[in-house]
Amino acid sequence: MYTLYYSPRACSLATQVILRELGQNIEIIDKSKVSNFNAINPVGSIPVLVDDGEVLTEGVAILLYILHKHHSPMLPSDPQGYQRALQEMLFANATMHPAYSKLFFIANNVTDEQTKHDLLHKASLRINELWQVVESRLQSGDFLGGEQLSAADVLLTVYSHWGSFFAVDIVIGKQTCAMIQRVEARASFQQSLAAEQAQ
Ligand SMILES: N[C@@H](CCC(=O)N[C@@H](CS)C(=O)NCC(=O)O)C(=O)O
């Protein structure tokens, strides 16, 4: 049994979905209900996964650990497949996620409304460029992992929802929308959302 600390609809949702794809039992704990979360993760961020008393942090490190531990085809063992899977995961976690994080930062820290509007717009242009990259990579398959679901598809699907929190135009291509719908339709995704909502 794994314990996952999460925030609703945050990047930790991807961790939960992938644990379910791996057929694992999970207890989930809302970070906001923990009185001193920084005692668990001094960085203050989620996801945090506890496995047999070991506290694991950093989203991609957690994903690599669970995919490796459960021998998932989402983490191929051949060097090229492994590199490709890691590259896609890091594109999501270290490039797309920070681009979206700018929206949260601007919305929470800029008080002048016109400046906020302009900065949110600028940040959204970068996000749209990145979605175009995803669109071009999806021309030859249903998922970034080809015909198989990959961890990057799940990460990107979770982030794709965040644009709706802000007054910005996020443009996501046709192939990418289809990929997102495929991920959202999976039992693992539906069960994860339901588990968050039940808390
Ligand atoms: N580098 C970290 C960053 C994770 C991250 O930024 N998580 C966000 C949620 S998506 C977070 O915890 N923000 C602070 C908060 O929710 O209080 C990782 O990949 O795990």
PDB file of C-alpha atoms and ligand atoms in Angstrom:
ATOM      1  CA  MET A   1       0.000   0.000   0.000  1.00  0.00           C
ATOM      2  CA  TYR A   2       1.330   3.390  -1.015  1.00  0.00           C
ATOM      3  CA  THR A   3       0.434   6.694   0.662  1.00  0.00           C
ATOM      4  CA  LEU A   4       0.262   9.667  -1.693  1.00  0.00           C
ATOM      5  CA  TYR A   5       0.081  13.275  -0.503  1.00  0.00           C
ATOM      6  CA  TYR A   6      -1.777  15.380  -3.029  1.00  0.00           C
ATOM      7  CA  SER A   7      -3.592  18.618  -3.776  1.00  0.00           C
ATOM      8  CA  PRO A   8      -6.810  18.443  -5.792  1.00  0.00           C
ATOM      9  CA  ARG A   9      -6.226  18.472  -9.601  1.00  0.00           C
ATOM     10  CA  ALA A  10      -2.501  19.190  -9.056  1.00  0.00           C
ATOM     11  CA  CYS A  11       0.394  17.286 -10.629  1.00  0.00           C
ATOM     12  CA  SER A  12       0.012  14.611  -7.936  1.00  0.00           C
ATOM     13  CA  LEU A  13      -3.086  13.452  -9.846  1.00  0.00           C
ATOM     14  CA  ALA A  14      -0.729  12.025 -12.488  1.00  0.00           C
ATOM     15  CA  THR A  15       1.152  10.054  -9.820  1.00  0.00           C
ATOM     16  CA  GLN A  16      -2.109   8.597  -8.588  1.00  0.00           C
ATOM     17  CA  VAL A  17      -3.282   7.709 -12.117  1.00  0.00           C
ATOM     18  CA  ILE A  18      -0.023   5.913 -12.891  1.00  0.00           C
ATOM     19  CA  LEU A  19      -0.101   3.992  -9.594  1.00  0.00           C
ATOM     20  CA  ARG A  20      -3.603   2.828 -10.559  1.00  0.00           C
ATOM     21  CA  GLU A  21      -2.376   1.911 -14.064  1.00  0.00           C
ATOM     22  CA  LEU A  22       0.167  -0.269 -12.246  1.00  0.00           C
ATOM     23  CA  GLY A  23      -2.640  -1.913 -10.261  1.00  0.00           C
ATOM     24  CA  GLN A  24      -1.493  -0.563  -6.900  1.00  0.00           C
ATOM     25  CA  ASN A  25      -3.528   0.181  -3.766  1.00  0.00           C
ATOM     26  CA  ILE A  26      -3.197   3.791  -2.674  1.00  0.00           C
ATOM     27  CA  GLU A  27      -4.187   5.817   0.338  1.00  0.00           C
ATOM     28  CA  ILE A  28      -4.383   9.507  -0.573  1.00  0.00           C
ATOM     29  CA  ILE A  29      -4.001  12.399   1.876  1.00  0.00           C
ATOM     30  CA  ASP A  30      -4.874  16.001   1.019  1.00  0.00           C
ATOM     31  CA  LYS A  31      -1.835  18.158   1.803  1.00  0.00           C
ATOM     32  CA  SER A  32      -4.089  20.949   3.132  1.00  0.00           C
ATOM     33  CA  LYS A  33      -5.300  18.621   5.911  1.00  0.00           C
ATOM     34  CA  VAL A  34      -1.776  18.011   7.222  1.00  0.00           C
ATOM     35  CA  SER A  35      -0.850  20.442  10.012  1.00  0.00           C
ATOM     36  CA  ASN A  36       2.906  20.556   9.296  1.00  0.00           C
ATOM     37  CA  PHE A  37       3.403  19.292   5.762  1.00  0.00           C
ATOM     38  CA  ASN A  38       6.930  20.723   5.593  1.00  0.00           C
ATOM     39  CA  ALA A  39       7.968  18.156   8.184  1.00  0.00           C
ATOM     40  CA  ILE A  40       7.160  15.548   5.519  1.00  0.00           C
ATOM     41  CA  ASN A  41       8.617  17.444   2.551  1.00  0.00           C
ATOM     42  CA  PRO A  42      10.690  20.525   3.492  1.00  0.00           C
ATOM     43  CA  VAL A  43      10.241  21.797  -0.086  1.00  0.00           C
ATOM     44  CA  GLY A  44       6.489  21.977   0.563  1.00  0.00           C
ATOM     45  CA  SER A  45       5.527  20.490  -2.799  1.00  0.00           C
ATOM     46  CA  ILE A  46       3.439  17.526  -3.785  1.00  0.00           C
ATOM     47  CA  PRO A  47       3.502  14.762  -4.927  1.00  0.00           C
ATOM     48  CA  VAL A  48       5.008  12.978  -1.958  1.00  0.00           C
ATOM     49  CA  LEU A  49       4.825   9.198  -1.972  1.00  0.00           C
ATOM     50  CA  VAL A  50       5.424   7.050   1.091  1.00  0.00           C
ATOM     51  CA  ASP A  51       6.440   3.475   0.341  1.00  0.00           C
ATOM     52  CA  ASP A  52       7.102   1.211   3.297  1.00  0.00           C
ATOM     53  CA  GLY A  53       8.105   4.184   5.465  1.00  0.00           C
ATOM     54  CA  GLU A  54      10.358   5.731   2.808  1.00  0.00           C
ATOM     55  CA  VAL A  55       9.384   9.293   1.876  1.00  0.00           C
ATOM     56  CA  LEU A  56       9.838   9.920  -1.849  1.00  0.00           C
ATOM     57  CA  THR A  57       9.674  13.369  -3.451  1.00  0.00           C
ATOM     58  CA  GLU A  58      10.008  14.980  -6.913  1.00  0.00           C
ATOM     59  CA  GLY A  59       7.414  13.858  -9.422  1.00  0.00           C
ATOM     60  CA  VAL A  60       9.648  12.330 -12.081  1.00  0.00           C
ATOM     61  CA  ALA A  61      11.850  10.562  -9.513  1.00  0.00           C
ATOM     62  CA  ILE A  62       8.698   9.033  -8.019  1.00  0.00           C
ATOM     63  CA  LEU A  63       7.480   7.944 -11.461  1.00  0.00           C
ATOM     64  CA  LEU A  64      10.812   6.382 -12.398  1.00  0.00           C
ATOM     65  CA  TYR A  65      10.831   4.530  -9.074  1.00  0.00           C
ATOM     66  CA  ILE A  66       7.332   3.058  -9.371  1.00  0.00           C
ATOM     67  CA  LEU A  67       7.628   2.237 -13.088  1.00  0.00           C
ATOM     68  CA  HIS A  68      10.949   0.503 -12.453  1.00  0.00           C
ATOM     69  CA  LYS A  69       9.725  -1.299  -9.335  1.00  0.00           C
ATOM     70  CA  HIS A  70       6.626  -2.673 -11.079  1.00  0.00           C
ATOM     71  CA  HIS A  71       8.445  -3.511 -14.348  1.00  0.00           C
ATOM     72  CA  SER A  72       6.151  -1.295 -16.385  1.00  0.00           C
ATOM     73  CA  PRO A  73       6.422  -1.135 -20.190  1.00  0.00           C
ATOM     74  CA  MET A  74       5.963   2.632 -19.682  1.00  0.00           C
ATOM     75  CA  LEU A  75       9.675   2.548 -18.766  1.00  0.00           C
ATOM     76  CA  PRO A  76      11.346   0.522 -21.533  1.00  0.00           C
ATOM     77  CA  SER A  77      14.613  -1.214 -20.640  1.00  0.00           C
ATOM     78  CA  ASP A  78      16.342  -0.717 -24.000  1.00  0.00           C
ATOM     79  CA  PRO A  79      18.534   2.427 -23.948  1.00  0.00           C
ATOM     80  CA  GLN A  80      16.685   4.249 -26.746  1.00  0.00           C
ATOM     81  CA  GLY A  81      13.222   3.502 -25.386  1.00  0.00           C
ATOM     82  CA  TYR A  82      14.347   4.473 -21.885  1.00  0.00           C
ATOM     83  CA  GLN A  83      15.861   7.748 -23.118  1.00  0.00           C
ATOM     84  CA  ARG A  84      12.730   8.565 -25.091  1.00  0.00           C
ATOM     85  CA  ALA A  85      10.407   7.875 -22.137  1.00  0.00           C
ATOM     86  CA  LEU A  86      12.579   9.961 -19.806  1.00  0.00           C
ATOM     87  CA  GLN A  87      12.809  12.801 -22.331  1.00  0.00           C
ATOM     88  CA  GLU A  88       9.010  12.938 -22.675  1.00  0.00           C
ATOM     89  CA  MET A  89       8.500  12.816 -18.898  1.00  0.00           C
ATOM     90  CA  LEU A  90      10.982  15.640 -18.368  1.00  0.00           C
ATOM     91  CA  PHE A  91       9.486  17.661 -21.222  1.00  0.00           C
ATOM     92  CA  ALA A  92       6.208  17.452 -19.305  1.00  0.00           C
ATOM     93  CA  ASN A  93       7.511  17.905 -15.769  1.00  0.00           C
ATOM     94  CA  ALA A  94      10.441  20.281 -16.314  1.00  0.00           C
ATOM     95  CA  THR A  95       9.237  22.285 -19.344  1.00  0.00           C
ATOM     96  CA  MET A  96       5.430  22.282 -19.596  1.00  0.00           C
ATOM     97  CA  HIS A  97       4.725  22.231 -15.830  1.00  0.00           C
ATOM     98  CA  PRO A  98       6.952  25.286 -15.117  1.00  0.00           C
ATOM     99  CA  ALA A  99       5.323  27.130 -18.042  1.00  0.00           C
ATOM    100  CA  TYR A 100       1.942  26.595 -16.346  1.00  0.00           C
ATOM    101  CA  SER A 101       3.412  27.422 -12.918  1.00  0.00           C
ATOM    102  CA  LYS A 102       4.045  30.950 -14.206  1.00  0.00           C
ATOM    103  CA  LEU A 103       0.265  31.421 -14.547  1.00  0.00           C
ATOM    104  CA  PHE A 104      -0.221  30.524 -10.875  1.00  0.00           C
ATOM    105  CA  PHE A 105       2.651  32.793  -9.813  1.00  0.00           C
ATOM    106  CA  ILE A 106       1.395  35.782 -11.810  1.00  0.00           C
ATOM    107  CA  ALA A 107      -2.217  35.343 -10.665  1.00  0.00           C
ATOM    108  CA  ASN A 108      -1.146  35.118  -7.014  1.00  0.00           C
ATOM    109  CA  ASN A 109       1.481  37.862  -6.959  1.00  0.00           C
ATOM    110  CA  VAL A 110       0.664  40.612  -9.466  1.00  0.00           C
ATOM    111  CA  THR A 111      -1.893  43.053  -8.095  1.00  0.00           C
ATOM    112  CA  ASP A 112      -2.184  45.551 -10.960  1.00  0.00           C
ATOM    113  CA  GLU A 113      -4.943  44.099 -13.157  1.00  0.00           C
ATOM    114  CA  GLN A 114      -3.580  45.306 -16.513  1.00  0.00           C
ATOM    115  CA  THR A 115      -0.071  44.038 -15.724  1.00  0.00           C
ATOM    116  CA  LYS A 116      -1.540  40.741 -14.552  1.00  0.00           C
ATOM    117  CA  HIS A 117      -3.558  40.413 -17.763  1.00  0.00           C
ATOM    118  CA  ASP A 118      -0.505  41.185 -19.955  1.00  0.00           C
ATOM    119  CA  LEU A 119       1.784  38.780 -18.096  1.00  0.00           C
ATOM    120  CA  LEU A 120      -0.795  35.973 -18.107  1.00  0.00           C
ATOM    121  CA  HIS A 121      -1.158  36.489 -21.854  1.00  0.00           C
ATOM    122  CA  LYS A 122       2.623  36.340 -22.382  1.00  0.00           C
ATOM    123  CA  ALA A 123       2.906  33.195 -20.287  1.00  0.00           C
ATOM    124  CA  SER A 124       0.045  31.602 -22.241  1.00  0.00           C
ATOM    125  CA  LEU A 125       1.883  32.195 -25.548  1.00  0.00           C
ATOM    126  CA  ARG A 126       4.757  30.043 -24.310  1.00  0.00           C
ATOM    127  CA  ILE A 127       2.353  27.338 -23.163  1.00  0.00           C
ATOM    128  CA  ASN A 128       0.692  27.363 -26.588  1.00  0.00           C
ATOM    129  CA  GLU A 129       4.087  26.968 -28.289  1.00  0.00           C
ATOM    130  CA  LEU A 130       4.732  23.920 -26.130  1.00  0.00           C
ATOM    131  CA  TRP A 131       1.321  22.405 -26.960  1.00  0.00           C
ATOM    132  CA  GLN A 132       2.244  22.780 -30.635  1.00  0.00           C
ATOM    133  CA  VAL A 133       5.354  20.706 -29.969  1.00  0.00           C
ATOM    134  CA  VAL A 134       3.155  18.038 -28.383  1.00  0.00           C
ATOM    135  CA  GLU A 135       0.794  18.205 -31.377  1.00  0.00           C
ATOM    136  CA  SER A 136       3.639  17.620 -33.828  1.00  0.00           C
ATOM    137  CA  ARG A 137       4.880  14.629 -31.799  1.00  0.00           C
ATOM    138  CA  LEU A 138       1.392  13.080 -31.796  1.00  0.00           C
ATOM    139  CA  GLN A 139       1.077  12.896 -35.580  1.00  0.00           C
ATOM    140  CA  SER A 140       2.225   9.271 -35.652  1.00  0.00           C
ATOM    141  CA  GLY A 141       0.355   7.679 -32.748  1.00  0.00           C
ATOM    142  CA  ASP A 142      -2.452   7.892 -30.197  1.00  0.00           C
ATOM    143  CA  PHE A 143      -0.031   8.649 -27.349  1.00  0.00           C
ATOM    144  CA  LEU A 144       3.438  10.126 -26.908  1.00  0.00           C
ATOM    145  CA  GLY A 145       4.401   6.556 -26.144  1.00  0.00           C
ATOM    146  CA  GLY A 146       3.135   5.520 -29.614  1.00  0.00           C
ATOM    147  CA  GLU A 147       0.221   3.069 -29.346  1.00  0.00           C
ATOM    148  CA  GLN A 148       0.864   2.600 -25.618  1.00  0.00           C
ATOM    149  CA  LEU A 149      -0.015   5.075 -22.893  1.00  0.00           C
ATOM    150  CA  SER A 150       3.084   6.793 -21.491  1.00  0.00           C
ATOM    151  CA  ALA A 151       3.647   8.601 -18.204  1.00  0.00           C
ATOM    152  CA  ALA A 152       4.136  11.846 -20.176  1.00  0.00           C
ATOM    153  CA  ASP A 153       0.620  11.544 -21.658  1.00  0.00           C
ATOM    154  CA  VAL A 154      -0.805  11.358 -18.143  1.00  0.00           C
ATOM    155  CA  LEU A 155       1.259  14.310 -16.888  1.00  0.00           C
ATOM    156  CA  LEU A 156       0.253  16.489 -19.850  1.00  0.00           C
ATOM    157  CA  THR A 157      -3.415  15.531 -19.471  1.00  0.00           C
ATOM    158  CA  VAL A 158      -3.376  16.694 -15.852  1.00  0.00           C
ATOM    159  CA  TYR A 159      -1.689  20.010 -16.760  1.00  0.00           C
ATOM    160  CA  SER A 160      -4.087  20.613 -19.661  1.00  0.00           C
ATOM    161  CA  HIS A 161      -6.861  21.327 -17.166  1.00  0.00           C
ATOM    162  CA  TRP A 162      -4.985  24.166 -15.452  1.00  0.00           C
ATOM    163  CA  GLY A 163      -5.558  26.765 -18.176  1.00  0.00           C
ATOM    164  CA  SER A 164      -9.230  26.869 -17.217  1.00  0.00           C
ATOM    165  CA  PHE A 165      -8.296  28.439 -13.857  1.00  0.00           C
ATOM    166  CA  PHE A 166      -7.179  31.650 -15.612  1.00  0.00           C
ATOM    167  CA  ALA A 167      -8.481  34.182 -18.148  1.00  0.00           C
ATOM    168  CA  VAL A 168      -6.147  32.971 -20.904  1.00  0.00           C
ATOM    169  CA  ASP A 169      -6.600  31.315 -24.292  1.00  0.00           C
ATOM    170  CA  ILE A 170      -4.799  28.004 -24.238  1.00  0.00           C
ATOM    171  CA  VAL A 171      -4.810  26.443 -27.698  1.00  0.00           C
ATOM    172  CA  ILE A 172      -4.437  22.679 -27.779  1.00  0.00           C
ATOM    173  CA  GLY A 173      -4.283  20.889 -31.137  1.00  0.00           C
ATOM    174  CA  LYS A 174      -6.719  18.285 -32.438  1.00  0.00           C
ATOM    175  CA  GLN A 175      -4.467  15.254 -31.991  1.00  0.00           C
ATOM    176  CA  THR A 176      -3.521  16.419 -28.507  1.00  0.00           C
ATOM    177  CA  CYS A 177      -7.182  16.916 -27.508  1.00  0.00           C
ATOM    178  CA  ALA A 178      -7.869  13.369 -28.698  1.00  0.00           C
ATOM    179  CA  MET A 179      -4.952  12.045 -26.624  1.00  0.00           C
ATOM    180  CA  ILE A 180      -6.212  13.950 -23.553  1.00  0.00           C
ATOM    181  CA  GLN A 181      -9.707  12.500 -24.031  1.00  0.00           C
ATOM    182  CA  ARG A 182      -8.241   8.990 -24.283  1.00  0.00           C
ATOM    183  CA  VAL A 183      -6.347   9.466 -21.009  1.00  0.00           C
ATOM    184  CA  GLU A 184      -9.330  11.023 -19.221  1.00  0.00           C
ATOM    185  CA  ALA A 185     -11.569   8.136 -20.312  1.00  0.00           C
ATOM    186  CA  ARG A 186      -9.343   5.528 -18.657  1.00  0.00           C
ATOM    187  CA  ALA A 187     -10.593   3.864 -15.473  1.00  0.00           C
ATOM    188  CA  SER A 188      -7.359   4.879 -13.716  1.00  0.00           C
ATOM    189  CA  PHE A 189      -8.070   8.573 -14.381  1.00  0.00           C
ATOM    190  CA  GLN A 190     -11.762   8.408 -13.458  1.00  0.00           C
ATOM    191  CA  GLN A 191     -11.004   6.491 -10.230  1.00  0.00           C
ATOM    192  CA  SER A 192      -8.282   8.977  -9.285  1.00  0.00           C
ATOM    193  CA  LEU A 193     -10.559  11.977  -9.761  1.00  0.00           C
ATOM    194  CA  ALA A 194     -13.304  10.234  -7.776  1.00  0.00           C
ATOM    195  CA  ALA A 195     -10.859   9.442  -4.960  1.00  0.00           C
ATOM    196  CA  GLU A 196      -9.818  13.115  -4.752  1.00  0.00           C
ATOM    197  CA  GLN A 197     -13.450  14.253  -4.763  1.00  0.00           C
ATOM    198  CA  ALA A 198     -14.420  11.762  -2.055  1.00  0.00           C
ATOM    199  CA  GLN A 199     -11.977  13.292   0.450  1.00  0.00           C
TER     200      GLN A 199
HETATM  201  N1  LIG B   1       9.720  19.725  -8.719  1.00  0.00           N
HETATM  202  C1  LIG B   1       8.524  19.314  -8.039  1.00  0.00           C
HETATM  203  C2  LIG B   1       7.477  20.395  -8.261  1.00  0.00           C
HETATM  204  C3  LIG B   1       6.101  19.923  -7.942  1.00  0.00           C
HETATM  205  C4  LIG B   1       5.129  21.095  -7.847  1.00  0.00           C
HETATM  206  O1  LIG B   1       5.400  22.231  -8.266  1.00  0.00           O
HETATM  207  N2  LIG B   1       3.987  20.812  -7.253  1.00  0.00           N
HETATM  208  C5  LIG B   1       3.008  21.846  -7.032  1.00  0.00           C
HETATM  209  C6  LIG B   1       1.616  21.350  -7.361  1.00  0.00           C
HETATM  210  S1  LIG B   1       1.388  20.965  -9.069  1.00  0.00           S
HETATM  211  C7  LIG B   1       3.032  22.231  -5.575  1.00  0.00           C
HETATM  212  O2  LIG B   1       3.264  21.402  -4.723  1.00  0.00           O
HETATM  213  N3  LIG B   1       2.792  23.497  -5.301  1.00  0.00           N
HETATM  214  C8  LIG B   1       2.736  23.978  -3.953  1.00  0.00           C
HETATM  215  C9  LIG B   1       1.436  23.712  -3.312  1.00  0.00           C
HETATM  216  O3  LIG B   1       0.517  23.139  -3.909  1.00  0.00           O
HETATM  217  O4  LIG B   1       1.308  24.109  -2.141  1.00  0.00           O
HETATM  218  C10 LIG B   1       8.054  17.973  -8.552  1.00  0.00           C
HETATM  219  O5  LIG B   1       8.147  17.726  -9.756  1.00  0.00           O
HETATM  220  O6  LIG B   1       7.584  17.157  -7.745  1.00  0.00           O
END
